[in-house]
Coordinates of C-alpha atoms in Angstrom, one line a residue:
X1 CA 102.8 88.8 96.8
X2 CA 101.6 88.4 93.3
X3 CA 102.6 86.5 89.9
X4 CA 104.0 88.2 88.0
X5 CA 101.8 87.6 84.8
X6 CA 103.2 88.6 81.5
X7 CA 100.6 88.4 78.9
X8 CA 103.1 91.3 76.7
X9 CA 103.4 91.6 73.0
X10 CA 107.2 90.0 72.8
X11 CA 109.4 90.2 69.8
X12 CA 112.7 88.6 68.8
X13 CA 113.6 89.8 65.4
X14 CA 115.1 87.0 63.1
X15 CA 115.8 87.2 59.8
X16 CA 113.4 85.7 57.3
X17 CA 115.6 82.2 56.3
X18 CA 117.2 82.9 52.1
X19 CA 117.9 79.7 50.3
X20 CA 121.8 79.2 50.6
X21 CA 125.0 77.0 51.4
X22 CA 125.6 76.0 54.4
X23 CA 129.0 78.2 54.3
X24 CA 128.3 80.9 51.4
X25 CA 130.8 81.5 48.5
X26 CA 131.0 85.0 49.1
X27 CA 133.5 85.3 45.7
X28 CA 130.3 83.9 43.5
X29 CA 127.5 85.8 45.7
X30 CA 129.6 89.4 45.3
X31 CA 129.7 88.8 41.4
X32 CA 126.1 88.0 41.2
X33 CA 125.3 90.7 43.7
X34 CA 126.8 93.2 41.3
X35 CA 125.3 92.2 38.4
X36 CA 121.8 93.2 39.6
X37 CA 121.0 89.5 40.8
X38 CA 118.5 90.6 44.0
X39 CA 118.6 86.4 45.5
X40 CA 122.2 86.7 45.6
X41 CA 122.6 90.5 46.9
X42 CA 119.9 89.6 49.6
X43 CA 122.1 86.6 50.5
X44 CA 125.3 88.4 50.3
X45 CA 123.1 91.4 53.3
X46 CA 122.2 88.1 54.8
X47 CA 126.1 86.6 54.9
X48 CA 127.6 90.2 56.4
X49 CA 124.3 90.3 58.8
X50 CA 125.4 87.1 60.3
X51 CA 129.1 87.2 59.9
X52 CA 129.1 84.1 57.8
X53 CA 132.2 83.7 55.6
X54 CA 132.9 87.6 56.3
X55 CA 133.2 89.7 59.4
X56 CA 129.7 90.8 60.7
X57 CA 129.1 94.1 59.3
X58 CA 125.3 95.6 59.8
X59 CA 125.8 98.7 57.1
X60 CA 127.1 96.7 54.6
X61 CA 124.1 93.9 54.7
X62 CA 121.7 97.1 54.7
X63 CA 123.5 98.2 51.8
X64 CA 122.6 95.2 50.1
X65 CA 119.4 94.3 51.3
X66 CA 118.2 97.2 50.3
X67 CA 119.4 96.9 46.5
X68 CA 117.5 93.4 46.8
X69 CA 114.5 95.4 48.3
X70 CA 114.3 98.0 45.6
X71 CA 113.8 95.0 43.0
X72 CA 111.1 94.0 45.0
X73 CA 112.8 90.7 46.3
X74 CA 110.1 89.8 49.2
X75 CA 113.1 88.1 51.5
X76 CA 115.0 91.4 51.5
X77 CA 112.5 94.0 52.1
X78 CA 111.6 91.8 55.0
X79 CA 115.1 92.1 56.6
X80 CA 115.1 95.6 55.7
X81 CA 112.1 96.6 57.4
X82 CA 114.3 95.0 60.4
X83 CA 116.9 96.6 60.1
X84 CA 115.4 99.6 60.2
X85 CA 113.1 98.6 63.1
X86 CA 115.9 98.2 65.0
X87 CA 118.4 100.7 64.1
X88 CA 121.3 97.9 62.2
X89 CA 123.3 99.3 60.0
X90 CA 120.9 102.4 59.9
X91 CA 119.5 105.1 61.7
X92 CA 116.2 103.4 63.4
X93 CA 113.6 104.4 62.1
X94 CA 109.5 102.8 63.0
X95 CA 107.8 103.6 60.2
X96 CA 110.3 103.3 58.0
X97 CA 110.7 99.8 58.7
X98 CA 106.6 99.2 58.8
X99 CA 106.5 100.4 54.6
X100 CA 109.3 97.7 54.1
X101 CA 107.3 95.0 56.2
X102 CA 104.1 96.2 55.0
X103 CA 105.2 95.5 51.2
X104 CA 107.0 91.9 52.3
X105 CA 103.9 91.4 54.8
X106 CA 101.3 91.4 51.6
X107 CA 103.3 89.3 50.1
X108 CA 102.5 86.5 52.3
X109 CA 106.5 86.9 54.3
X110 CA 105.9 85.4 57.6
X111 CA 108.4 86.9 59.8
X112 CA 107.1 90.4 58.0
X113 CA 103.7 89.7 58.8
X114 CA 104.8 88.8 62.8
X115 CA 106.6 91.7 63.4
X116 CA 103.8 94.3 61.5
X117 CA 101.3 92.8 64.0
X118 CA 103.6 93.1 66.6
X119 CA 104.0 97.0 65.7
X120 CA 100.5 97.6 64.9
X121 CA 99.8 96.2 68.4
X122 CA 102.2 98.3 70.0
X123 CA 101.3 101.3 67.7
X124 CA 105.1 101.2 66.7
X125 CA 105.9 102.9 64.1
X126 CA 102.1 102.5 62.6
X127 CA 98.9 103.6 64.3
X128 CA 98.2 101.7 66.6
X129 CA 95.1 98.9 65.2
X130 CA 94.4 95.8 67.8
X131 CA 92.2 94.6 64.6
X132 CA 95.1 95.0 62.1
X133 CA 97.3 93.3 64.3
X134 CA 95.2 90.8 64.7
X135 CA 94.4 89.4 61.3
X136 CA 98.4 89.9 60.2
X137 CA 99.4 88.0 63.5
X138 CA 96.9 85.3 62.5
X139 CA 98.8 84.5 59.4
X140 CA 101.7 84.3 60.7
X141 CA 100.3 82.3 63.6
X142 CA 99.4 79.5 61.5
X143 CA 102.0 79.4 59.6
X144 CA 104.1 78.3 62.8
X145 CA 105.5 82.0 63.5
X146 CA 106.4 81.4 67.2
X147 CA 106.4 85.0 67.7
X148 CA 102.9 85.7 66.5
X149 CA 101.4 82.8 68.3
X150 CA 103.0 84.6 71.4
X151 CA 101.5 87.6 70.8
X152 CA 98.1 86.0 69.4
X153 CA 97.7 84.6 72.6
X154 CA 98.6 88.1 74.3
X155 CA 95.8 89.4 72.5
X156 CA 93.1 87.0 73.0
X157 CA 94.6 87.0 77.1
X158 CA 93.9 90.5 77.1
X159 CA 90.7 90.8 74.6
X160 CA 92.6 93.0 72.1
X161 CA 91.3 93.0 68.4
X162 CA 89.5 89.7 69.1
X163 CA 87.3 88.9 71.8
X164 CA 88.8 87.9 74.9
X165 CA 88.6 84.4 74.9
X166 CA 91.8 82.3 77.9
X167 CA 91.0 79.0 76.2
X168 CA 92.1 80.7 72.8
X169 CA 95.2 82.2 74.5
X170 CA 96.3 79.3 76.5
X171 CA 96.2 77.2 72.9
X172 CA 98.5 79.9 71.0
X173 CA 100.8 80.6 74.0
X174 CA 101.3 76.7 74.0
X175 CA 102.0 76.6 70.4
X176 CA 104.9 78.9 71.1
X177 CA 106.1 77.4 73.9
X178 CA 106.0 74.2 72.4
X179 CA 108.8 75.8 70.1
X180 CA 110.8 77.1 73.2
X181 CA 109.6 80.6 72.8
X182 CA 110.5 81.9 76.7
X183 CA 107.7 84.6 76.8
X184 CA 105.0 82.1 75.9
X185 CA 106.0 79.6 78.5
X186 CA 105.9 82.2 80.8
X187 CA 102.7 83.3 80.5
X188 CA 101.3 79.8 79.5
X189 CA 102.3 79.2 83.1
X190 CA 100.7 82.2 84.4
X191 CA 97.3 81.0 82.8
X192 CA 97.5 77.8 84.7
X193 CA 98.6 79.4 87.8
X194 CA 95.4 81.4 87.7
X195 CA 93.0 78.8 86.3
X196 CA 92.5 80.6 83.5
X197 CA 91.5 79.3 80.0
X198 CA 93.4 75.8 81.5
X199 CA 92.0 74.0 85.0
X200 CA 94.2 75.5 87.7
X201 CA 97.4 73.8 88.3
X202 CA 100.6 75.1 89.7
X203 CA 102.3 71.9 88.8
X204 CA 102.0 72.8 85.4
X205 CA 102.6 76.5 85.9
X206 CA 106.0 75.8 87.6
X207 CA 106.6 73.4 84.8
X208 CA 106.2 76.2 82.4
X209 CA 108.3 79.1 84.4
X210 CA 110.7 76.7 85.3
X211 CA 111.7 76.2 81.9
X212 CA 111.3 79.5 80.6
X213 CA 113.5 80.7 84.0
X214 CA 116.5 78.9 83.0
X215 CA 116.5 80.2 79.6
X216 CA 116.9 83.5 81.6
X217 CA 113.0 84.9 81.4
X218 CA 113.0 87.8 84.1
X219 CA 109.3 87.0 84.1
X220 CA 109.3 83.1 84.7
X221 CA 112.2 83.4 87.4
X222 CA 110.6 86.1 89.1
X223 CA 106.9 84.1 89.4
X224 CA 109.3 81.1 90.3
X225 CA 110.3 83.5 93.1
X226 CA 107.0 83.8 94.3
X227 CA 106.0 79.9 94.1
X228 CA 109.0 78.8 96.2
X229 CA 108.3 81.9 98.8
X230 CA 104.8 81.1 99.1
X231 CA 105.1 77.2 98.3
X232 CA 102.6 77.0 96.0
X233 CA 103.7 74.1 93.5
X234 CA 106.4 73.6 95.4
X235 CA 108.3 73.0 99.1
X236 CA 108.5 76.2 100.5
X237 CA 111.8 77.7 100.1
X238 CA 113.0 81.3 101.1
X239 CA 116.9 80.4 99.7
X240 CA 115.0 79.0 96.5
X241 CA 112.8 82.2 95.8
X242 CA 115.4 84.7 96.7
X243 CA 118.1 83.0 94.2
X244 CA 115.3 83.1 91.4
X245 CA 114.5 86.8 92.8
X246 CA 118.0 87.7 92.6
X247 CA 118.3 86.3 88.8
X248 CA 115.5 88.8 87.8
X249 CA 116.3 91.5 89.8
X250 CA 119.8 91.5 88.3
X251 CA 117.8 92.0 85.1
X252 CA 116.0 95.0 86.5
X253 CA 112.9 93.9 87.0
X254 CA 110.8 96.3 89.1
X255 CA 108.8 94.0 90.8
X256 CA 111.7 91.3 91.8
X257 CA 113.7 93.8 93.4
X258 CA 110.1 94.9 95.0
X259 CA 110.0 91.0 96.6
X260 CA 113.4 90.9 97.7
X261 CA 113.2 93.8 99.8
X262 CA 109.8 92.2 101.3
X263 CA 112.0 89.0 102.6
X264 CA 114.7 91.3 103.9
X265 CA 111.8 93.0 105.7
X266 CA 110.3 90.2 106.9
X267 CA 113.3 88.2 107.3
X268 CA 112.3 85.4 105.1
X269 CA 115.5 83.5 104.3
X270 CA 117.7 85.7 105.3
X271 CA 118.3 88.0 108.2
X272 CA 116.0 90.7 109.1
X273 CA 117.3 94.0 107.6
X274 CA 115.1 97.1 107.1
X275 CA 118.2 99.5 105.3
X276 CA 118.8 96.8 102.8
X277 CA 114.9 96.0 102.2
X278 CA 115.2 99.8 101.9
X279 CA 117.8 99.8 99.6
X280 CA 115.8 97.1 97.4
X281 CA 112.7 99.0 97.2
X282 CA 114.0 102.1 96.4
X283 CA 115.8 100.4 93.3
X284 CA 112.2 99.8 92.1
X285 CA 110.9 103.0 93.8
X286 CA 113.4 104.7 91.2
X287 CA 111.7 102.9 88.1
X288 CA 108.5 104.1 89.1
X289 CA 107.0 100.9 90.3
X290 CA 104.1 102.0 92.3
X291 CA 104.0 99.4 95.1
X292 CA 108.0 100.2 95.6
X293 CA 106.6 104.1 95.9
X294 CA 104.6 103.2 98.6
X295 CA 107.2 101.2 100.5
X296 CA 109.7 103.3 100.8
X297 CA 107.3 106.5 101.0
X298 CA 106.0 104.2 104.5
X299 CA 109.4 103.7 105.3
X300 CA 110.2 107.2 105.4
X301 CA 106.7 107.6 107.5
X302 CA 108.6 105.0 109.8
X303 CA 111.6 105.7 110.2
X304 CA 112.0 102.0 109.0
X305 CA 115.8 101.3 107.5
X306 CA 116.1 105.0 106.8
X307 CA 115.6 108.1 108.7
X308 CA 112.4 109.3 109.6
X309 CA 111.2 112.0 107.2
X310 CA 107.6 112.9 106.5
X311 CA 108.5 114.9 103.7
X312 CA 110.0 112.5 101.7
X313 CA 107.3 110.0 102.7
X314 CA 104.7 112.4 101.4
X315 CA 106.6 112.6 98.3
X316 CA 107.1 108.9 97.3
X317 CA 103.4 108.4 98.5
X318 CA 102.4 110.8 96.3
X319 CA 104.2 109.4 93.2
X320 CA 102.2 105.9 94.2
X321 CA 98.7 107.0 95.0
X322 CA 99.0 109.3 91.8
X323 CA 99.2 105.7 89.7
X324 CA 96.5 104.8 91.5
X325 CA 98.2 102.4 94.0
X326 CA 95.1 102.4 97.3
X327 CA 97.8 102.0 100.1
X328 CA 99.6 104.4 98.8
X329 CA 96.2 106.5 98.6
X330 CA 95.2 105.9 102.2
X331 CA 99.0 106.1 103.8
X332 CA 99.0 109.7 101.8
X333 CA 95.3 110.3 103.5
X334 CA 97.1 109.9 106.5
X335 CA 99.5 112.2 107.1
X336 CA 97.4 114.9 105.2
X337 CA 95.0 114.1 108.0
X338 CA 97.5 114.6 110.7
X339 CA 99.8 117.2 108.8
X340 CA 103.2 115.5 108.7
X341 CA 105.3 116.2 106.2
X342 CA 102.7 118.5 104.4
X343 CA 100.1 121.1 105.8
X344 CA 97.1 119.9 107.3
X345 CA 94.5 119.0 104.3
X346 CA 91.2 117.1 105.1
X347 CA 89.7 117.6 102.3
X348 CA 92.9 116.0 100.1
X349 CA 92.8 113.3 102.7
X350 CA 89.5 112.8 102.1
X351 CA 90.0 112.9 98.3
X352 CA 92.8 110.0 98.8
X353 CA 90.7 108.0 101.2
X354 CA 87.8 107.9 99.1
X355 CA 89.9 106.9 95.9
X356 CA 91.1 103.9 97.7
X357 CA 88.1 103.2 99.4
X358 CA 86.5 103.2 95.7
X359 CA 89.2 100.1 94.9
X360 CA 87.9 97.8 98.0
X361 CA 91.0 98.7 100.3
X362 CA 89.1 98.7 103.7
X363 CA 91.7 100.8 105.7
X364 CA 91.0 103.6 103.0
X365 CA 87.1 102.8 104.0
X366 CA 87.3 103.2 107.6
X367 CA 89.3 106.3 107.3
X368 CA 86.9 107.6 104.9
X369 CA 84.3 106.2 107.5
X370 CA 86.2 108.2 110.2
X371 CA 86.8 111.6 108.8
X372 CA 82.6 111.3 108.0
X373 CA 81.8 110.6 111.4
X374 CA 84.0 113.0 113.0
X375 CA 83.2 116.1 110.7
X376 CA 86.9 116.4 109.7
X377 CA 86.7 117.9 105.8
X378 CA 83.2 116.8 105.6
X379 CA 79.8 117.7 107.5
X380 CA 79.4 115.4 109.5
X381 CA 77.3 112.2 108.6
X382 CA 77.0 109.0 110.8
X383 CA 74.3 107.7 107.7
X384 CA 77.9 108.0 105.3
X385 CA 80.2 107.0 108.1
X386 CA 77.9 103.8 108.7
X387 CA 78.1 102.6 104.9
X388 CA 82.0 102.8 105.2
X389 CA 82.5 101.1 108.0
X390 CA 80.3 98.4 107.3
X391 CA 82.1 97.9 103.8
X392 CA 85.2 97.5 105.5
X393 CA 83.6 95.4 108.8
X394 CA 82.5 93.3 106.2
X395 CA 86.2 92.5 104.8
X396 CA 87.4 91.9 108.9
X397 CA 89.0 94.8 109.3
X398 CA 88.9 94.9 113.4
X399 CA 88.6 98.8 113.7
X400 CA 85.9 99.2 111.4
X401 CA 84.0 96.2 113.1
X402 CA 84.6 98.1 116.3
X403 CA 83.4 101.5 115.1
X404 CA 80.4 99.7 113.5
X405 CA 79.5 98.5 116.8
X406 CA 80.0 101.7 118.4
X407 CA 77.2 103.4 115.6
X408 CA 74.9 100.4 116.4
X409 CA 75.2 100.8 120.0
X410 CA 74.4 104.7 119.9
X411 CA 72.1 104.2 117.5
X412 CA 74.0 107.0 115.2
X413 CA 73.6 106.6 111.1
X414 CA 71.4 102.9 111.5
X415 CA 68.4 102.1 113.9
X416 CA 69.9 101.4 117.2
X417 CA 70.5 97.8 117.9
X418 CA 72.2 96.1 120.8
X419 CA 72.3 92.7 118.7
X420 CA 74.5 94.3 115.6
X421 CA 76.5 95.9 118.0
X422 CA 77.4 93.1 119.9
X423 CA 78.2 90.8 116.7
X424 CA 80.5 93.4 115.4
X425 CA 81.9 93.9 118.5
X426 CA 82.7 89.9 119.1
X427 CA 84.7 90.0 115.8
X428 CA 86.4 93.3 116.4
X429 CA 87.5 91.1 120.0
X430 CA 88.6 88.5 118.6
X431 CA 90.4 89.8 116.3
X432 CA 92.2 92.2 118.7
X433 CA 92.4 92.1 122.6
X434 CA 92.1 96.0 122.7
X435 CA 88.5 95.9 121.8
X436 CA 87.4 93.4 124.1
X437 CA 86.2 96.0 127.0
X438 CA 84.4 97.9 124.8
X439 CA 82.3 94.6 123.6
X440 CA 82.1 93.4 127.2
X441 CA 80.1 96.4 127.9
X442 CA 77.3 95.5 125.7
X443 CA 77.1 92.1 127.0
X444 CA 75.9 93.5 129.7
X445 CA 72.8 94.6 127.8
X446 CA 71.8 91.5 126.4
X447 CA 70.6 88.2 127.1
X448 CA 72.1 85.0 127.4
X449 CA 70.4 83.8 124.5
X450 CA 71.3 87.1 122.7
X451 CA 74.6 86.3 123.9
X452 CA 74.8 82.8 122.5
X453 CA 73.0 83.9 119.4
X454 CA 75.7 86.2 118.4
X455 CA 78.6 84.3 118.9
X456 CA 77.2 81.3 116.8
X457 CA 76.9 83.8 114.0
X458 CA 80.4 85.3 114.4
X459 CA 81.5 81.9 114.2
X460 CA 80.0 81.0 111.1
X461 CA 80.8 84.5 109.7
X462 CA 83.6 85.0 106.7
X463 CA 84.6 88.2 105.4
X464 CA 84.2 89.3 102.3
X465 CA 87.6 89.4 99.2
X466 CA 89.5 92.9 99.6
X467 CA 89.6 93.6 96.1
X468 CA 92.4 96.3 96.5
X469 CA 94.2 93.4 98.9
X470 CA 93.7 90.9 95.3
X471 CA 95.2 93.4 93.0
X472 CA 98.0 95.0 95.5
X473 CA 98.4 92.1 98.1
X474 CA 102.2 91.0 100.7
X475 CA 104.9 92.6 100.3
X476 CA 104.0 95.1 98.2
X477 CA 101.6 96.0 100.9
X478 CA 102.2 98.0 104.5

């Protein structure tokens, strides 16, 4: 199971703040309003924006706003490029709203220049420009603008407009967070979870998401989630992480509802049940969350929670591997492979298998390794099928260390070598009961001192990170 680390471009629109009472006198602000005074009509937008000291009313603070904006009043073309960026008391309209910022945003208007950064970042209503962004969300940045620091951070995270640089990140996320900014706190925590920018500590990362997860962050309580399911920070605690699950799933989050359906499958805090981990990932499944795809495409495959079907499972495994997800890839290999739930295909299997294999997934290696040493959609090549095993051997994936073997024993794409083949065949063993005649036959070739020699070194052997297994790893893996 991963973090869930959101280093995002996040924007809360707020008003920029207009010099006035605490309660307005609306009477005195509607006489100067209509006398051409732009402070007091851009007080009077501000007053019906917020309801205060007259009934909220969005079309009548754009009405004035905008007369303030026309005479160039910096506050009000601000809070109309706002309005218009988010569709209050006007049609939305993007780049609409980026001429009114752009005009308040050279004017030095903080909250203009946040949110023109913030849109030049997302290429929102403007073309998108990483360096534009960047030097408007500066300046708003160090003026205090929590939202800019946020998405300051975000770009330095991520290596947008400036060069990517954690330390840099970690002190603007922590700017904003230091204001109570929810998105900054969340992925302040994410930084520390990961070491990155900050020394590792999940102390402080659950110090961050915790407070950003009762303020309702989807992102924090879902990365909370994980913490108390995996017990990193924390006790483990499978009520804990499926309560904070639970919180962001109710918010739709993709991923949450992803985890969820992994502790119903596994049974973690609650009892085993396939339909409703089934029912969970499909919810994601249906927002196009690729590791949901592949989970309920391998449910289908399994007849796990839902009734077998191979053609739905080559349908939701198809809408995975096409994102690029490698289980998805090498699940999809499979059944083209075998011809369930699709006509038989080697050579798309082998097309699937070789883009996973190309991630570091070592299942998607060995079958890659497979269809190459049986001749299935390719010639046949035990030189090709030799590299793939080995790469995924090398990860200790049992299979592939006992087809390594089997090449070094026969002598077939590497120089024959009863030594190799017993090593590989030790850990393929050990690993798995199954394999253990096959390795007690080469035994039988070797000496004692080959013997001893080889099981010293699978001792002291380690495999090798699965990168695929780093970027896609638990339960959104089958």
């Amino acid at each position: 199971m991963r973090f869930l680390l959101l280093i995002v471009v996040f924007l809360t629109l707020a008003l920029p703040a207009y010099a006035q009472e605490a309660q307005p006198d609306i009477q005195s602000l509607k006489e100067k309003a209509e006398k051409g005074d732009a402070g007091a009509q851009g007080s009077l937008g501000l007053a019906y924006y917020q309801g205060r000291g007259v009934p909220q009313d969005y079309e009548e603070a754009y009405k004035w706003f905008e007369k303030a904006a026309e005479q160039g009043n910096v506050d009000a073309e601000a809070s109309l490029g706002i309005m218009y960026f988010q569709g209050q008391g006007v049609k939305q309209d993007r780049t609409e709203a980026a001429k009114w910022l752009a005009k308040a945003a050279k004017q030095g208007n903080v909250v203009a220049q946040s949110v023109l950064g913030i849109s030049y970042a997302k290429g929102d209503g403007v073309k998108q420009d990483y360096d534009e962004a960047a030097e408007l969300l500066k300046k708003a940045a160090e003026k205090g603008n929590a939202d800019a620091q946020n998405s300051l951070g975000a770009l330095y995270a991520e290596g947008h407009g400036v060069k990517q640089d954690y330390a840099e990140a970690a002190k603007w996320y922590r700017k904003a967070a230091d204001q109570g900014h929810v998105a900054a706190q969340t992925s302040l925590g994410g930084l520390y979870a990961e070491g990155k920018g900050v020394g590792q500590s999940d102390a402080d990362a659950i110090s961050w998401y915790q407070k950003a997860a009762e303020k309702g962050d989807a992102g924090a309580q879902n990365n909370l989630g994980v913490a108390y399911e995996q017990g990193r920070g924390v006790k483990q605690d499978y009520a804990e992480a499926l309560k904070w699950y639970q919180k962001a799933a109710d918010q739709g989050v993709a991923v949450s509802q992803t985890n969820i359906g992994f502790m119903y499958e596994q049974g973690h805090g609650v009892k085993q049940d396939y339909a409703e981990a089934f029912k969970w990932y499909q919810k994601a499944a249906d927002q196009g969350l690729p590791d949901a795809q592949n989970n309920v495409g391998a449910a289908y495959a399994h007849g796990q929670g839902v009734q077998q079907d191979y053609a739905q499972a080559v349908v939701w495994l198809t809408k995975a591997a096409d994102q690029g997800q490698p289980i998805a890839q090498t699940n999809l290999g499979v059944l083209l492979a075998a011809g369930q739930g699709t006509k038989q295909d080697y050579a798309e299997a082998i097309k699937r298998f070789f883009a996973a294999a190309k991630q570091g997934y070592a299942p998607a290696q060995y079958s890659l390794g497979s269809m190459c040493a049986q001749g299935q959609g390719t010639k046949q090549d035990y030189a090709n099928a030799f590299q793939w095993y080995k790469k995924a051997a090398e990860q200790g994936f049992p299979p592939a260390q006992h087809d390594l073997a089997a090449l070094y024993h026969n002598g077939q794409g590497a120089a024959k070598s009863e030594e190799e083949a017993y090593f590989w065949a030790n850990l393929a063993a050990a690993a798995d009961s199954k394999f253990a005649a096959d390795r007690d036959k080469i035994v039988a070739k070797l000496t004692p001192e080959q013997v001893k020699a080889g099981q010293k070194r699978a001792r002291e052997w380690k495999p090798t990170p699965d990168a695929a297994r780093a970027t896609h790893p638990g339960p959104t893996g089958r």
